[in-house]
Amino acid sequence: MKSARTMARAGKVQKAKAPTVGDYEILAEIGKGAYGKVYKAREVRDRRRLLAVKKLNLPGDPSNGIPQVMVREVALLRKLQSFNHPNVVKLLDVSAAVRKQSLDLTLVFEYIDQDLASFLSTASEDGLARDKIKDVMQQLFTGLDFLHSNAVIHRDLKPDNVLVSCRGEVKIADFGLARIYTYNIALTPCVVTLWYRAPEVLLRLGYTSSVDVWSAGCIFAELFLLRPLIRGYTEFQQLQKIFEVAGVPAEEDWPKDSPIQYNPAWRSEPGTHLLPACLRDKDSDLLAVSASCGPYLLHPPTAIICLNTGPVSSQTF
């Protein structure tokens, strides 16, 4: 992998046969973040495809190169794009421009109509059809299995980072926090939006791809409820709310290296009665897969297990 400084000085990152900055016109702003904005654009020639253009302005000395988080996102997308997976958003082009006091980075993606959060916000009060929920989750787990098979953890999976096309295609996006991993690597704890954060992250443990599977499970519940299932406002409160829904591991299974000590006062049995009725049905039981894998902190389910067993398999719904 090229260093950030090398990438910045080169100006272009692995130039491909794809739309470059002069090949499209900006149509509208569709999002913004800490470093820049995302635009809807259209090619001005050839196929006239719709594009999503992420324009980032990185203040500071350009000689310091591109920040690590940006390099990571570009490198991972370049690594994955050669597979052309249908459930991972496609990066079409990257360019960098060095200015006196800043560095401009432009990423061009395929355009997808909306994210899952927007999709859910327009759903009827009756909720989504079960067939639709199953289809979304099968595509999401297929994308996750592809990432994990290539040793990539997304680490920030949430409805805002899952795209849904007008044709019903589901694509995982936004790899700014993603990491290439080895088994049970200890990664930084402050990843994943709080409501989708796995217990092993909250307990400050080493973790693997299981954190993405947990986040996907939270999304699964949200497809039924049209709202987040577990909503804490501090890390400790989020952990308590997880235990209220999923139960507390037995004391002998409690991780010895966690800075949070086991508390016998915590609820010791899964509080499934706290789940809405639509999630207590055996065909949509969020605990089904976890139960088949033993204590969830010791043997968390993988994406491929979720595809082959439990709520999103072909035997359910």
PDB file of C-alpha atoms in Angstrom:
ATOM      1  CA  MET A   1       0.000   0.000   0.000  1.00  0.00           C
ATOM      2  CA  LYS A   2       1.291   3.454  -0.856  1.00  0.00           C
ATOM      3  CA  SER A   3       1.875   5.863   1.986  1.00  0.00           C
ATOM      4  CA  ALA A   4      -0.358   8.897   2.458  1.00  0.00           C
ATOM      5  CA  ARG A   5       2.454  11.227   1.412  1.00  0.00           C
ATOM      6  CA  THR A   6       3.179   9.262  -1.755  1.00  0.00           C
ATOM      7  CA  MET A   7      -0.504   9.248  -2.664  1.00  0.00           C
ATOM      8  CA  ALA A   8      -0.817  12.988  -2.130  1.00  0.00           C
ATOM      9  CA  ARG A   9       2.245  13.829  -4.211  1.00  0.00           C
ATOM     10  CA  ALA A  10       1.198  11.500  -6.998  1.00  0.00           C
ATOM     11  CA  GLY A  11      -2.039  13.426  -7.427  1.00  0.00           C
ATOM     12  CA  LYS A  12      -3.864  10.398  -8.802  1.00  0.00           C
ATOM     13  CA  VAL A  13      -4.479   7.095  -7.050  1.00  0.00           C
ATOM     14  CA  GLN A  14      -4.407   4.133  -9.430  1.00  0.00           C
ATOM     15  CA  LYS A  15      -6.064   5.891 -12.364  1.00  0.00           C
ATOM     16  CA  ALA A  16      -8.723   3.688 -13.910  1.00  0.00           C
ATOM     17  CA  LYS A  17     -11.062   3.849 -16.896  1.00  0.00           C
ATOM     18  CA  ALA A  18     -13.698   5.744 -14.977  1.00  0.00           C
ATOM     19  CA  PRO A  19     -15.221   9.229 -14.794  1.00  0.00           C
ATOM     20  CA  THR A  20     -12.701  11.811 -13.611  1.00  0.00           C
ATOM     21  CA  VAL A  21     -13.261  15.323 -12.278  1.00  0.00           C
ATOM     22  CA  GLY A  22     -13.740  16.874 -15.721  1.00  0.00           C
ATOM     23  CA  ASP A  23     -16.131  14.176 -16.883  1.00  0.00           C
ATOM     24  CA  TYR A  24     -19.185  15.007 -14.778  1.00  0.00           C
ATOM     25  CA  GLU A  25     -21.434  17.890 -13.765  1.00  0.00           C
ATOM     26  CA  ILE A  26     -22.624  18.465 -10.201  1.00  0.00           C
ATOM     27  CA  LEU A  27     -26.420  18.285  -9.856  1.00  0.00           C
ATOM     28  CA  ALA A  28     -27.118  18.662  -6.126  1.00  0.00           C
ATOM     29  CA  GLU A  29     -25.606  18.360  -2.665  1.00  0.00           C
ATOM     30  CA  ILE A  30     -26.874  15.196  -0.966  1.00  0.00           C
ATOM     31  CA  GLY A  31     -24.806  14.998   2.212  1.00  0.00           C
ATOM     32  CA  LYS A  32     -21.981  16.485   4.240  1.00  0.00           C
ATOM     33  CA  GLY A  33     -19.582  15.532   7.010  1.00  0.00           C
ATOM     34  CA  ALA A  34     -16.617  16.793   9.000  1.00  0.00           C
ATOM     35  CA  TYR A  35     -14.245  16.928   6.011  1.00  0.00           C
ATOM     36  CA  GLY A  36     -16.468  17.769   3.086  1.00  0.00           C
ATOM     37  CA  LYS A  37     -19.626  17.144   1.090  1.00  0.00           C
ATOM     38  CA  VAL A  38     -21.230  14.517  -1.131  1.00  0.00           C
ATOM     39  CA  TYR A  39     -22.873  15.500  -4.407  1.00  0.00           C
ATOM     40  CA  LYS A  40     -25.155  13.874  -6.918  1.00  0.00           C
ATOM     41  CA  ALA A  41     -23.560  14.239 -10.348  1.00  0.00           C
ATOM     42  CA  ARG A  42     -23.952  13.050 -13.931  1.00  0.00           C
ATOM     43  CA  GLU A  43     -21.429  12.071 -16.563  1.00  0.00           C
ATOM     44  CA  VAL A  44     -21.276  14.663 -19.335  1.00  0.00           C
ATOM     45  CA  ARG A  45     -20.492  12.117 -22.036  1.00  0.00           C
ATOM     46  CA  ASP A  46     -20.484   8.408 -22.774  1.00  0.00           C
ATOM     47  CA  ARG A  47     -23.024   6.612 -20.587  1.00  0.00           C
ATOM     48  CA  ARG A  48     -24.265   9.724 -18.705  1.00  0.00           C
ATOM     49  CA  ARG A  49     -24.537   7.678 -15.547  1.00  0.00           C
ATOM     50  CA  LEU A  50     -25.535   9.221 -12.251  1.00  0.00           C
ATOM     51  CA  LEU A  51     -22.629   9.395  -9.810  1.00  0.00           C
ATOM     52  CA  ALA A  52     -22.023  10.176  -6.144  1.00  0.00           C
ATOM     53  CA  VAL A  53     -19.043  12.513  -5.778  1.00  0.00           C
ATOM     54  CA  LYS A  54     -17.419  12.835  -2.361  1.00  0.00           C
ATOM     55  CA  LYS A  55     -15.365  16.058  -2.208  1.00  0.00           C
ATOM     56  CA  LEU A  56     -13.095  16.378   0.809  1.00  0.00           C
ATOM     57  CA  ASN A  57     -11.083  19.437   1.795  1.00  0.00           C
ATOM     58  CA  LEU A  58      -8.339  18.544   4.247  1.00  0.00           C
ATOM     59  CA  PRO A  59      -6.838  21.662   5.873  1.00  0.00           C
ATOM     60  CA  GLY A  60      -3.206  21.804   6.928  1.00  0.00           C
ATOM     61  CA  ASP A  61       0.194  21.337   5.353  1.00  0.00           C
ATOM     62  CA  PRO A  62      -0.317  19.316   2.135  1.00  0.00           C
ATOM     63  CA  SER A  63       3.165  17.846   2.509  1.00  0.00           C
ATOM     64  CA  ASN A  64       1.824  15.816   5.432  1.00  0.00           C
ATOM     65  CA  GLY A  65      -0.294  13.878   2.958  1.00  0.00           C
ATOM     66  CA  ILE A  66      -3.786  12.434   3.253  1.00  0.00           C
ATOM     67  CA  PRO A  67      -5.065  11.549   6.763  1.00  0.00           C
ATOM     68  CA  GLN A  68      -4.847   7.887   7.659  1.00  0.00           C
ATOM     69  CA  VAL A  69      -8.620   7.423   7.814  1.00  0.00           C
ATOM     70  CA  MET A  70      -8.939   8.612   4.203  1.00  0.00           C
ATOM     71  CA  VAL A  71      -6.052   6.484   2.981  1.00  0.00           C
ATOM     72  CA  ARG A  72      -7.648   3.494   4.682  1.00  0.00           C
ATOM     73  CA  GLU A  73     -11.002   4.051   2.979  1.00  0.00           C
ATOM     74  CA  VAL A  74      -9.455   4.483  -0.477  1.00  0.00           C
ATOM     75  CA  ALA A  75      -7.107   1.517  -0.067  1.00  0.00           C
ATOM     76  CA  LEU A  76      -9.883  -0.809   1.074  1.00  0.00           C
ATOM     77  CA  LEU A  77     -12.236   0.261  -1.704  1.00  0.00           C
ATOM     78  CA  ARG A  78      -9.467  -0.236  -4.269  1.00  0.00           C
ATOM     79  CA  LYS A  79      -8.781  -3.675  -2.789  1.00  0.00           C
ATOM     80  CA  LEU A  80     -12.449  -4.636  -2.982  1.00  0.00           C
ATOM     81  CA  GLN A  81     -13.495  -3.058  -6.289  1.00  0.00           C
ATOM     82  CA  SER A  82     -11.731  -5.665  -8.404  1.00  0.00           C
ATOM     83  CA  PHE A  83     -14.254  -8.231  -7.131  1.00  0.00           C
ATOM     84  CA  ASN A  84     -17.192  -6.072  -8.295  1.00  0.00           C
ATOM     85  CA  HIS A  85     -19.412  -7.400  -5.505  1.00  0.00           C
ATOM     86  CA  PRO A  86     -23.097  -6.450  -5.905  1.00  0.00           C
ATOM     87  CA  ASN A  87     -23.537  -5.642  -2.202  1.00  0.00           C
ATOM     88  CA  VAL A  88     -20.562  -3.283  -1.782  1.00  0.00           C
ATOM     89  CA  VAL A  89     -20.677   0.245  -3.218  1.00  0.00           C
ATOM     90  CA  LYS A  90     -18.318   0.699  -6.172  1.00  0.00           C
ATOM     91  CA  LEU A  91     -15.521   3.266  -6.129  1.00  0.00           C
ATOM     92  CA  LEU A  92     -15.015   4.456  -9.722  1.00  0.00           C
ATOM     93  CA  ASP A  93     -12.233   7.019  -9.411  1.00  0.00           C
ATOM     94  CA  VAL A  94     -10.029   8.925  -6.954  1.00  0.00           C
ATOM     95  CA  SER A  95      -8.116  12.147  -7.493  1.00  0.00           C
ATOM     96  CA  ALA A  96      -6.102  14.465  -5.234  1.00  0.00           C
ATOM     97  CA  ALA A  97      -5.214  18.136  -5.738  1.00  0.00           C
ATOM     98  CA  VAL A  98      -2.551  19.858  -3.640  1.00  0.00           C
ATOM     99  CA  ARG A  99      -3.239  23.482  -2.684  1.00  0.00           C
ATOM    100  CA  LYS A 100      -1.227  25.960  -0.599  1.00  0.00           C
ATOM    101  CA  GLN A 101      -2.902  25.294   2.734  1.00  0.00           C
ATOM    102  CA  SER A 102      -5.011  22.232   2.066  1.00  0.00           C
ATOM    103  CA  LEU A 103      -5.419  19.017   0.149  1.00  0.00           C
ATOM    104  CA  ASP A 104      -8.533  18.343  -1.937  1.00  0.00           C
ATOM    105  CA  LEU A 105      -9.522  14.706  -2.332  1.00  0.00           C
ATOM    106  CA  THR A 106     -12.320  13.599  -4.669  1.00  0.00           C
ATOM    107  CA  LEU A 107     -13.869  10.127  -4.648  1.00  0.00           C
ATOM    108  CA  VAL A 108     -16.350   9.134  -7.353  1.00  0.00           C
ATOM    109  CA  PHE A 109     -18.810   6.331  -6.578  1.00  0.00           C
ATOM    110  CA  GLU A 110     -21.722   4.711  -8.327  1.00  0.00           C
ATOM    111  CA  TYR A 111     -24.898   6.590  -7.404  1.00  0.00           C
ATOM    112  CA  ILE A 112     -27.449   4.805  -5.220  1.00  0.00           C
ATOM    113  CA  ASP A 113     -30.835   6.402  -4.644  1.00  0.00           C
ATOM    114  CA  GLN A 114     -30.980   6.481  -0.842  1.00  0.00           C
ATOM    115  CA  ASP A 115     -29.618   5.035   2.364  1.00  0.00           C
ATOM    116  CA  LEU A 116     -31.499   2.593   4.565  1.00  0.00           C
ATOM    117  CA  ALA A 117     -32.275   5.292   7.148  1.00  0.00           C
ATOM    118  CA  SER A 118     -34.080   7.349   4.488  1.00  0.00           C
ATOM    119  CA  PHE A 119     -35.779   4.227   3.168  1.00  0.00           C
ATOM    120  CA  LEU A 120     -37.149   3.406   6.633  1.00  0.00           C
ATOM    121  CA  SER A 121     -38.280   6.982   7.232  1.00  0.00           C
ATOM    122  CA  THR A 122     -40.681   6.711   4.287  1.00  0.00           C
ATOM    123  CA  ALA A 123     -42.108   3.307   5.259  1.00  0.00           C
ATOM    124  CA  SER A 124     -45.800   3.073   6.125  1.00  0.00           C
ATOM    125  CA  GLU A 125     -46.903   2.782   9.751  1.00  0.00           C
ATOM    126  CA  ASP A 126     -47.733  -0.868   9.082  1.00  0.00           C
ATOM    127  CA  GLY A 127     -44.023  -1.499   8.609  1.00  0.00           C
ATOM    128  CA  LEU A 128     -42.116  -3.427   5.970  1.00  0.00           C
ATOM    129  CA  ALA A 129     -43.326  -6.694   4.511  1.00  0.00           C
ATOM    130  CA  ARG A 130     -41.485  -9.703   5.900  1.00  0.00           C
ATOM    131  CA  ASP A 131     -40.298 -10.712   2.450  1.00  0.00           C
ATOM    132  CA  LYS A 132     -38.723  -7.268   2.076  1.00  0.00           C
ATOM    133  CA  ILE A 133     -37.022  -7.514   5.469  1.00  0.00           C
ATOM    134  CA  LYS A 134     -35.650 -10.924   4.583  1.00  0.00           C
ATOM    135  CA  ASP A 135     -34.380  -9.705   1.201  1.00  0.00           C
ATOM    136  CA  VAL A 136     -32.599  -6.701   2.739  1.00  0.00           C
ATOM    137  CA  MET A 137     -30.958  -8.836   5.422  1.00  0.00           C
ATOM    138  CA  GLN A 138     -29.888 -11.568   3.000  1.00  0.00           C
ATOM    139  CA  GLN A 139     -28.159  -8.967   0.833  1.00  0.00           C
ATOM    140  CA  LEU A 140     -26.610  -7.260   3.859  1.00  0.00           C
ATOM    141  CA  PHE A 141     -25.206 -10.519   5.234  1.00  0.00           C
ATOM    142  CA  THR A 142     -23.984 -11.515   1.764  1.00  0.00           C
ATOM    143  CA  GLY A 143     -22.045  -8.250   1.578  1.00  0.00           C
ATOM    144  CA  LEU A 144     -20.686  -8.730   5.092  1.00  0.00           C
ATOM    145  CA  ASP A 145     -19.612 -12.290   4.350  1.00  0.00           C
ATOM    146  CA  PHE A 146     -17.705 -10.988   1.321  1.00  0.00           C
ATOM    147  CA  LEU A 147     -15.956  -8.319   3.419  1.00  0.00           C
ATOM    148  CA  HIS A 148     -15.103 -10.722   6.214  1.00  0.00           C
ATOM    149  CA  SER A 149     -13.843 -13.340   3.748  1.00  0.00           C
ATOM    150  CA  ASN A 150     -11.407 -10.657   2.575  1.00  0.00           C
ATOM    151  CA  ALA A 151     -10.363  -9.888   6.160  1.00  0.00           C
ATOM    152  CA  VAL A 152     -12.172  -6.543   6.302  1.00  0.00           C
ATOM    153  CA  ILE A 153     -14.243  -5.373   9.285  1.00  0.00           C
ATOM    154  CA  HIS A 154     -16.507  -2.435   8.463  1.00  0.00           C
ATOM    155  CA  ARG A 155     -16.773  -1.256  12.111  1.00  0.00           C
ATOM    156  CA  ASP A 156     -19.426   1.412  11.509  1.00  0.00           C
ATOM    157  CA  LEU A 157     -22.413  -0.466  10.157  1.00  0.00           C
ATOM    158  CA  LYS A 158     -25.679   1.447  10.612  1.00  0.00           C
ATOM    159  CA  PRO A 159     -28.675   2.371   8.420  1.00  0.00           C
ATOM    160  CA  ASP A 160     -26.929   5.556   7.248  1.00  0.00           C
ATOM    161  CA  ASN A 161     -24.086   3.457   5.790  1.00  0.00           C
ATOM    162  CA  VAL A 162     -26.275   0.911   3.998  1.00  0.00           C
ATOM    163  CA  LEU A 163     -27.539   2.053   0.589  1.00  0.00           C
ATOM    164  CA  VAL A 164     -30.752   0.900  -1.112  1.00  0.00           C
ATOM    165  CA  SER A 165     -31.308   1.385  -4.843  1.00  0.00           C
ATOM    166  CA  CYS A 166     -34.650   1.879  -6.585  1.00  0.00           C
ATOM    167  CA  ARG A 167     -34.283  -1.721  -7.802  1.00  0.00           C
ATOM    168  CA  GLY A 168     -33.968  -3.006  -4.241  1.00  0.00           C
ATOM    169  CA  GLU A 169     -30.199  -3.560  -4.345  1.00  0.00           C
ATOM    170  CA  VAL A 170     -28.532  -3.271  -0.929  1.00  0.00           C
ATOM    171  CA  LYS A 171     -24.941  -2.019  -0.814  1.00  0.00           C
ATOM    172  CA  ILE A 172     -22.578  -1.432   2.101  1.00  0.00           C
ATOM    173  CA  ALA A 173     -20.887   1.984   1.991  1.00  0.00           C
ATOM    174  CA  ASP A 174     -18.610   4.353   3.962  1.00  0.00           C
ATOM    175  CA  PHE A 175     -15.411   2.498   4.807  1.00  0.00           C
ATOM    176  CA  GLY A 176     -13.748   5.316   6.742  1.00  0.00           C
ATOM    177  CA  LEU A 177     -13.506   3.231   9.928  1.00  0.00           C
ATOM    178  CA  ALA A 178     -12.938  -0.146   8.274  1.00  0.00           C
ATOM    179  CA  ARG A 179      -9.875  -2.209   9.096  1.00  0.00           C
ATOM    180  CA  ILE A 180      -8.085  -5.214   7.665  1.00  0.00           C
ATOM    181  CA  TYR A 181      -7.902  -7.632  10.576  1.00  0.00           C
ATOM    182  CA  THR A 182      -6.360 -10.799  11.901  1.00  0.00           C
ATOM    183  CA  TYR A 183      -8.064 -13.100  14.392  1.00  0.00           C
ATOM    184  CA  ASN A 184      -9.234 -11.410  17.610  1.00  0.00           C
ATOM    185  CA  ILE A 185      -7.157  -8.273  17.097  1.00  0.00           C
ATOM    186  CA  ALA A 186      -7.546  -5.561  19.732  1.00  0.00           C
ATOM    187  CA  LEU A 187      -8.834  -2.518  17.877  1.00  0.00           C
ATOM    188  CA  THR A 188      -9.771   0.946  19.063  1.00  0.00           C
ATOM    189  CA  PRO A 189     -12.963   0.886  21.169  1.00  0.00           C
ATOM    190  CA  CYS A 190     -14.601   4.101  19.932  1.00  0.00           C
ATOM    191  CA  VAL A 191     -15.994   2.701  16.713  1.00  0.00           C
ATOM    192  CA  VAL A 192     -19.563   2.064  15.565  1.00  0.00           C
ATOM    193  CA  THR A 193     -22.378   4.458  16.406  1.00  0.00           C
ATOM    194  CA  LEU A 194     -23.447   3.719  19.994  1.00  0.00           C
ATOM    195  CA  TRP A 195     -26.840   2.149  19.271  1.00  0.00           C
ATOM    196  CA  TYR A 196     -25.253  -0.432  16.953  1.00  0.00           C
ATOM    197  CA  ARG A 197     -22.183  -1.154  19.079  1.00  0.00           C
ATOM    198  CA  ALA A 198     -21.467  -4.768  20.064  1.00  0.00           C
ATOM    199  CA  PRO A 199     -21.042  -5.774  23.736  1.00  0.00           C
ATOM    200  CA  GLU A 200     -17.412  -6.810  23.229  1.00  0.00           C
ATOM    201  CA  VAL A 201     -16.639  -3.275  22.041  1.00  0.00           C
ATOM    202  CA  LEU A 202     -18.442  -1.746  25.019  1.00  0.00           C
ATOM    203  CA  LEU A 203     -16.527  -4.116  27.315  1.00  0.00           C
ATOM    204  CA  ARG A 204     -13.227  -2.930  25.777  1.00  0.00           C
ATOM    205  CA  LEU A 205     -12.283  -6.392  24.561  1.00  0.00           C
ATOM    206  CA  GLY A 206     -10.457  -7.530  21.458  1.00  0.00           C
ATOM    207  CA  TYR A 207     -12.918  -8.279  18.683  1.00  0.00           C
ATOM    208  CA  THR A 208     -13.264  -9.485  15.131  1.00  0.00           C
ATOM    209  CA  SER A 209     -15.907  -9.440  12.416  1.00  0.00           C
ATOM    210  CA  SER A 210     -18.551 -10.327  15.011  1.00  0.00           C
ATOM    211  CA  VAL A 211     -18.984  -6.585  15.695  1.00  0.00           C
ATOM    212  CA  ASP A 212     -20.431  -6.167  12.195  1.00  0.00           C
ATOM    213  CA  VAL A 213     -22.799  -9.091  12.728  1.00  0.00           C
ATOM    214  CA  TRP A 214     -24.078  -7.502  15.938  1.00  0.00           C
ATOM    215  CA  SER A 215     -24.657  -4.208  14.114  1.00  0.00           C
ATOM    216  CA  ALA A 216     -26.507  -6.092  11.373  1.00  0.00           C
ATOM    217  CA  GLY A 217     -28.706  -7.694  14.044  1.00  0.00           C
ATOM    218  CA  CYS A 218     -29.583  -4.238  15.358  1.00  0.00           C
ATOM    219  CA  ILE A 219     -30.472  -3.192  11.813  1.00  0.00           C
ATOM    220  CA  PHE A 220     -32.594  -6.339  11.474  1.00  0.00           C
ATOM    221  CA  ALA A 221     -34.652  -5.287  14.504  1.00  0.00           C
ATOM    222  CA  GLU A 222     -34.974  -1.769  13.144  1.00  0.00           C
ATOM    223  CA  LEU A 223     -36.490  -3.104   9.919  1.00  0.00           C
ATOM    224  CA  PHE A 224     -39.335  -4.500  12.036  1.00  0.00           C
ATOM    225  CA  LEU A 225     -39.685  -1.622  14.480  1.00  0.00           C
ATOM    226  CA  LEU A 226     -38.892   1.342  12.197  1.00  0.00           C
ATOM    227  CA  ARG A 227     -36.773   2.671  15.075  1.00  0.00           C
ATOM    228  CA  PRO A 228     -33.531   1.567  16.778  1.00  0.00           C
ATOM    229  CA  LEU A 229     -33.999  -1.378  19.155  1.00  0.00           C
ATOM    230  CA  ILE A 230     -31.400  -0.490  21.816  1.00  0.00           C
ATOM    231  CA  ARG A 231     -30.966   3.213  22.517  1.00  0.00           C
ATOM    232  CA  GLY A 232     -28.480   4.120  25.233  1.00  0.00           C
ATOM    233  CA  TYR A 233     -26.887   7.529  25.619  1.00  0.00           C
ATOM    234  CA  THR A 234     -23.673   6.461  27.350  1.00  0.00           C
ATOM    235  CA  GLU A 235     -21.562   3.347  26.820  1.00  0.00           C
ATOM    236  CA  PHE A 236     -22.560   1.923  30.216  1.00  0.00           C
ATOM    237  CA  GLN A 237     -26.253   2.629  29.633  1.00  0.00           C
ATOM    238  CA  GLN A 238     -26.035   0.977  26.213  1.00  0.00           C
ATOM    239  CA  LEU A 239     -24.500  -2.124  27.802  1.00  0.00           C
ATOM    240  CA  GLN A 240     -27.249  -2.249  30.440  1.00  0.00           C
ATOM    241  CA  LYS A 241     -29.941  -2.005  27.766  1.00  0.00           C
ATOM    242  CA  ILE A 242     -28.294  -4.816  25.792  1.00  0.00           C
ATOM    243  CA  PHE A 243     -28.425  -7.025  28.898  1.00  0.00           C
ATOM    244  CA  GLU A 244     -32.112  -6.177  29.398  1.00  0.00           C
ATOM    245  CA  VAL A 245     -32.889  -7.519  25.935  1.00  0.00           C
ATOM    246  CA  ALA A 246     -30.307 -10.277  25.393  1.00  0.00           C
ATOM    247  CA  GLY A 247     -29.509 -11.342  28.947  1.00  0.00           C
ATOM    248  CA  VAL A 248     -26.209 -11.353  30.844  1.00  0.00           C
ATOM    249  CA  PRO A 249     -23.539 -14.024  30.299  1.00  0.00           C
ATOM    250  CA  ALA A 250     -22.980 -16.362  33.245  1.00  0.00           C
ATOM    251  CA  GLU A 251     -20.354 -15.146  35.704  1.00  0.00           C
ATOM    252  CA  GLU A 252     -17.956 -17.919  34.640  1.00  0.00           C
ATOM    253  CA  ASP A 253     -18.235 -16.691  31.041  1.00  0.00           C
ATOM    254  CA  TRP A 254     -17.594 -13.047  31.920  1.00  0.00           C
ATOM    255  CA  PRO A 255     -14.381 -11.861  30.219  1.00  0.00           C
ATOM    256  CA  LYS A 256     -11.602 -11.670  32.801  1.00  0.00           C
ATOM    257  CA  ASP A 257      -9.719  -8.921  30.960  1.00  0.00           C
ATOM    258  CA  SER A 258     -12.641  -6.480  30.790  1.00  0.00           C
ATOM    259  CA  PRO A 259     -12.283  -3.320  32.918  1.00  0.00           C
ATOM    260  CA  ILE A 260     -16.017  -3.624  33.676  1.00  0.00           C
ATOM    261  CA  GLN A 261     -16.623  -6.032  36.537  1.00  0.00           C
ATOM    262  CA  TYR A 262     -19.424  -8.582  36.590  1.00  0.00           C
ATOM    263  CA  ASN A 263     -22.437  -7.412  38.601  1.00  0.00           C
ATOM    264  CA  PRO A 264     -24.700 -10.141  40.079  1.00  0.00           C
ATOM    265  CA  ALA A 265     -27.544  -7.612  40.202  1.00  0.00           C
ATOM    266  CA  TRP A 266     -27.763  -7.547  36.417  1.00  0.00           C
ATOM    267  CA  ARG A 267     -30.598  -9.492  34.860  1.00  0.00           C
ATOM    268  CA  SER A 268     -29.389 -13.062  34.338  1.00  0.00           C
ATOM    269  CA  GLU A 269     -31.999 -14.316  31.858  1.00  0.00           C
ATOM    270  CA  PRO A 270     -32.784 -12.948  28.392  1.00  0.00           C
ATOM    271  CA  GLY A 271     -35.527 -10.378  28.806  1.00  0.00           C
ATOM    272  CA  THR A 272     -37.422 -11.361  25.667  1.00  0.00           C
ATOM    273  CA  HIS A 273     -40.609  -9.993  27.217  1.00  0.00           C
ATOM    274  CA  LEU A 274     -39.049  -6.551  26.717  1.00  0.00           C
ATOM    275  CA  LEU A 275     -39.110  -7.066  22.948  1.00  0.00           C
ATOM    276  CA  PRO A 276     -42.124  -5.878  20.933  1.00  0.00           C
ATOM    277  CA  ALA A 277     -44.511  -8.661  19.933  1.00  0.00           C
ATOM    278  CA  CYS A 278     -43.312  -8.657  16.305  1.00  0.00           C
ATOM    279  CA  LEU A 279     -39.827  -9.636  17.514  1.00  0.00           C
ATOM    280  CA  ARG A 280     -40.963 -12.356  19.930  1.00  0.00           C
ATOM    281  CA  ASP A 281     -42.331 -14.487  17.115  1.00  0.00           C
ATOM    282  CA  LYS A 282     -40.116 -17.554  16.687  1.00  0.00           C
ATOM    283  CA  ASP A 283     -39.645 -16.822  12.981  1.00  0.00           C
ATOM    284  CA  SER A 284     -38.101 -13.430  13.693  1.00  0.00           C
ATOM    285  CA  ASP A 285     -36.406 -14.138  17.035  1.00  0.00           C
ATOM    286  CA  LEU A 286     -33.244 -12.062  17.155  1.00  0.00           C
ATOM    287  CA  LEU A 287     -31.777 -14.477  19.690  1.00  0.00           C
ATOM    288  CA  ALA A 288     -32.170 -17.581  17.511  1.00  0.00           C
ATOM    289  CA  VAL A 289     -28.779 -17.405  15.848  1.00  0.00           C
ATOM    290  CA  SER A 290     -26.943 -16.350  19.009  1.00  0.00           C
ATOM    291  CA  ALA A 291     -28.540 -19.183  20.972  1.00  0.00           C
ATOM    292  CA  SER A 292     -27.303 -21.693  18.413  1.00  0.00           C
ATOM    293  CA  CYS A 293     -23.752 -20.404  18.898  1.00  0.00           C
ATOM    294  CA  GLY A 294     -23.568 -20.583  22.703  1.00  0.00           C
ATOM    295  CA  PRO A 295     -22.669 -17.591  24.909  1.00  0.00           C
ATOM    296  CA  TYR A 296     -22.569 -14.631  22.551  1.00  0.00           C
ATOM    297  CA  LEU A 297     -19.411 -13.144  24.018  1.00  0.00           C
ATOM    298  CA  LEU A 298     -17.542 -16.442  23.608  1.00  0.00           C
ATOM    299  CA  HIS A 299     -18.900 -17.687  20.271  1.00  0.00           C
ATOM    300  CA  PRO A 300     -20.481 -14.782  18.378  1.00  0.00           C
ATOM    301  CA  PRO A 301     -22.216 -15.728  15.110  1.00  0.00           C
ATOM    302  CA  THR A 302     -20.637 -15.000  11.752  1.00  0.00           C
ATOM    303  CA  ALA A 303     -22.256 -13.563   8.636  1.00  0.00           C
ATOM    304  CA  ILE A 304     -22.250 -16.938   6.892  1.00  0.00           C
ATOM    305  CA  ILE A 305     -23.972 -18.589   9.877  1.00  0.00           C
ATOM    306  CA  CYS A 306     -26.657 -15.906   9.737  1.00  0.00           C
ATOM    307  CA  LEU A 307     -27.152 -16.578   6.030  1.00  0.00           C
ATOM    308  CA  ASN A 308     -27.498 -20.328   6.498  1.00  0.00           C
ATOM    309  CA  THR A 309     -29.447 -20.524   9.775  1.00  0.00           C
ATOM    310  CA  GLY A 310     -31.819 -18.455  11.831  1.00  0.00           C
ATOM    311  CA  PRO A 311     -34.086 -15.566  10.854  1.00  0.00           C
ATOM    312  CA  VAL A 312     -32.811 -14.834   7.334  1.00  0.00           C
ATOM    313  CA  SER A 313     -32.339 -18.391   6.086  1.00  0.00           C
ATOM    314  CA  SER A 314     -34.530 -19.850   3.365  1.00  0.00           C
ATOM    315  CA  GLN A 315     -36.344 -22.000   5.965  1.00  0.00           C
ATOM    316  CA  THR A 316     -37.867 -19.038   7.836  1.00  0.00           C
ATOM    317  CA  PHE A 317     -40.478 -16.337   7.235  1.00  0.00           C
TER     318      PHE A 317
END
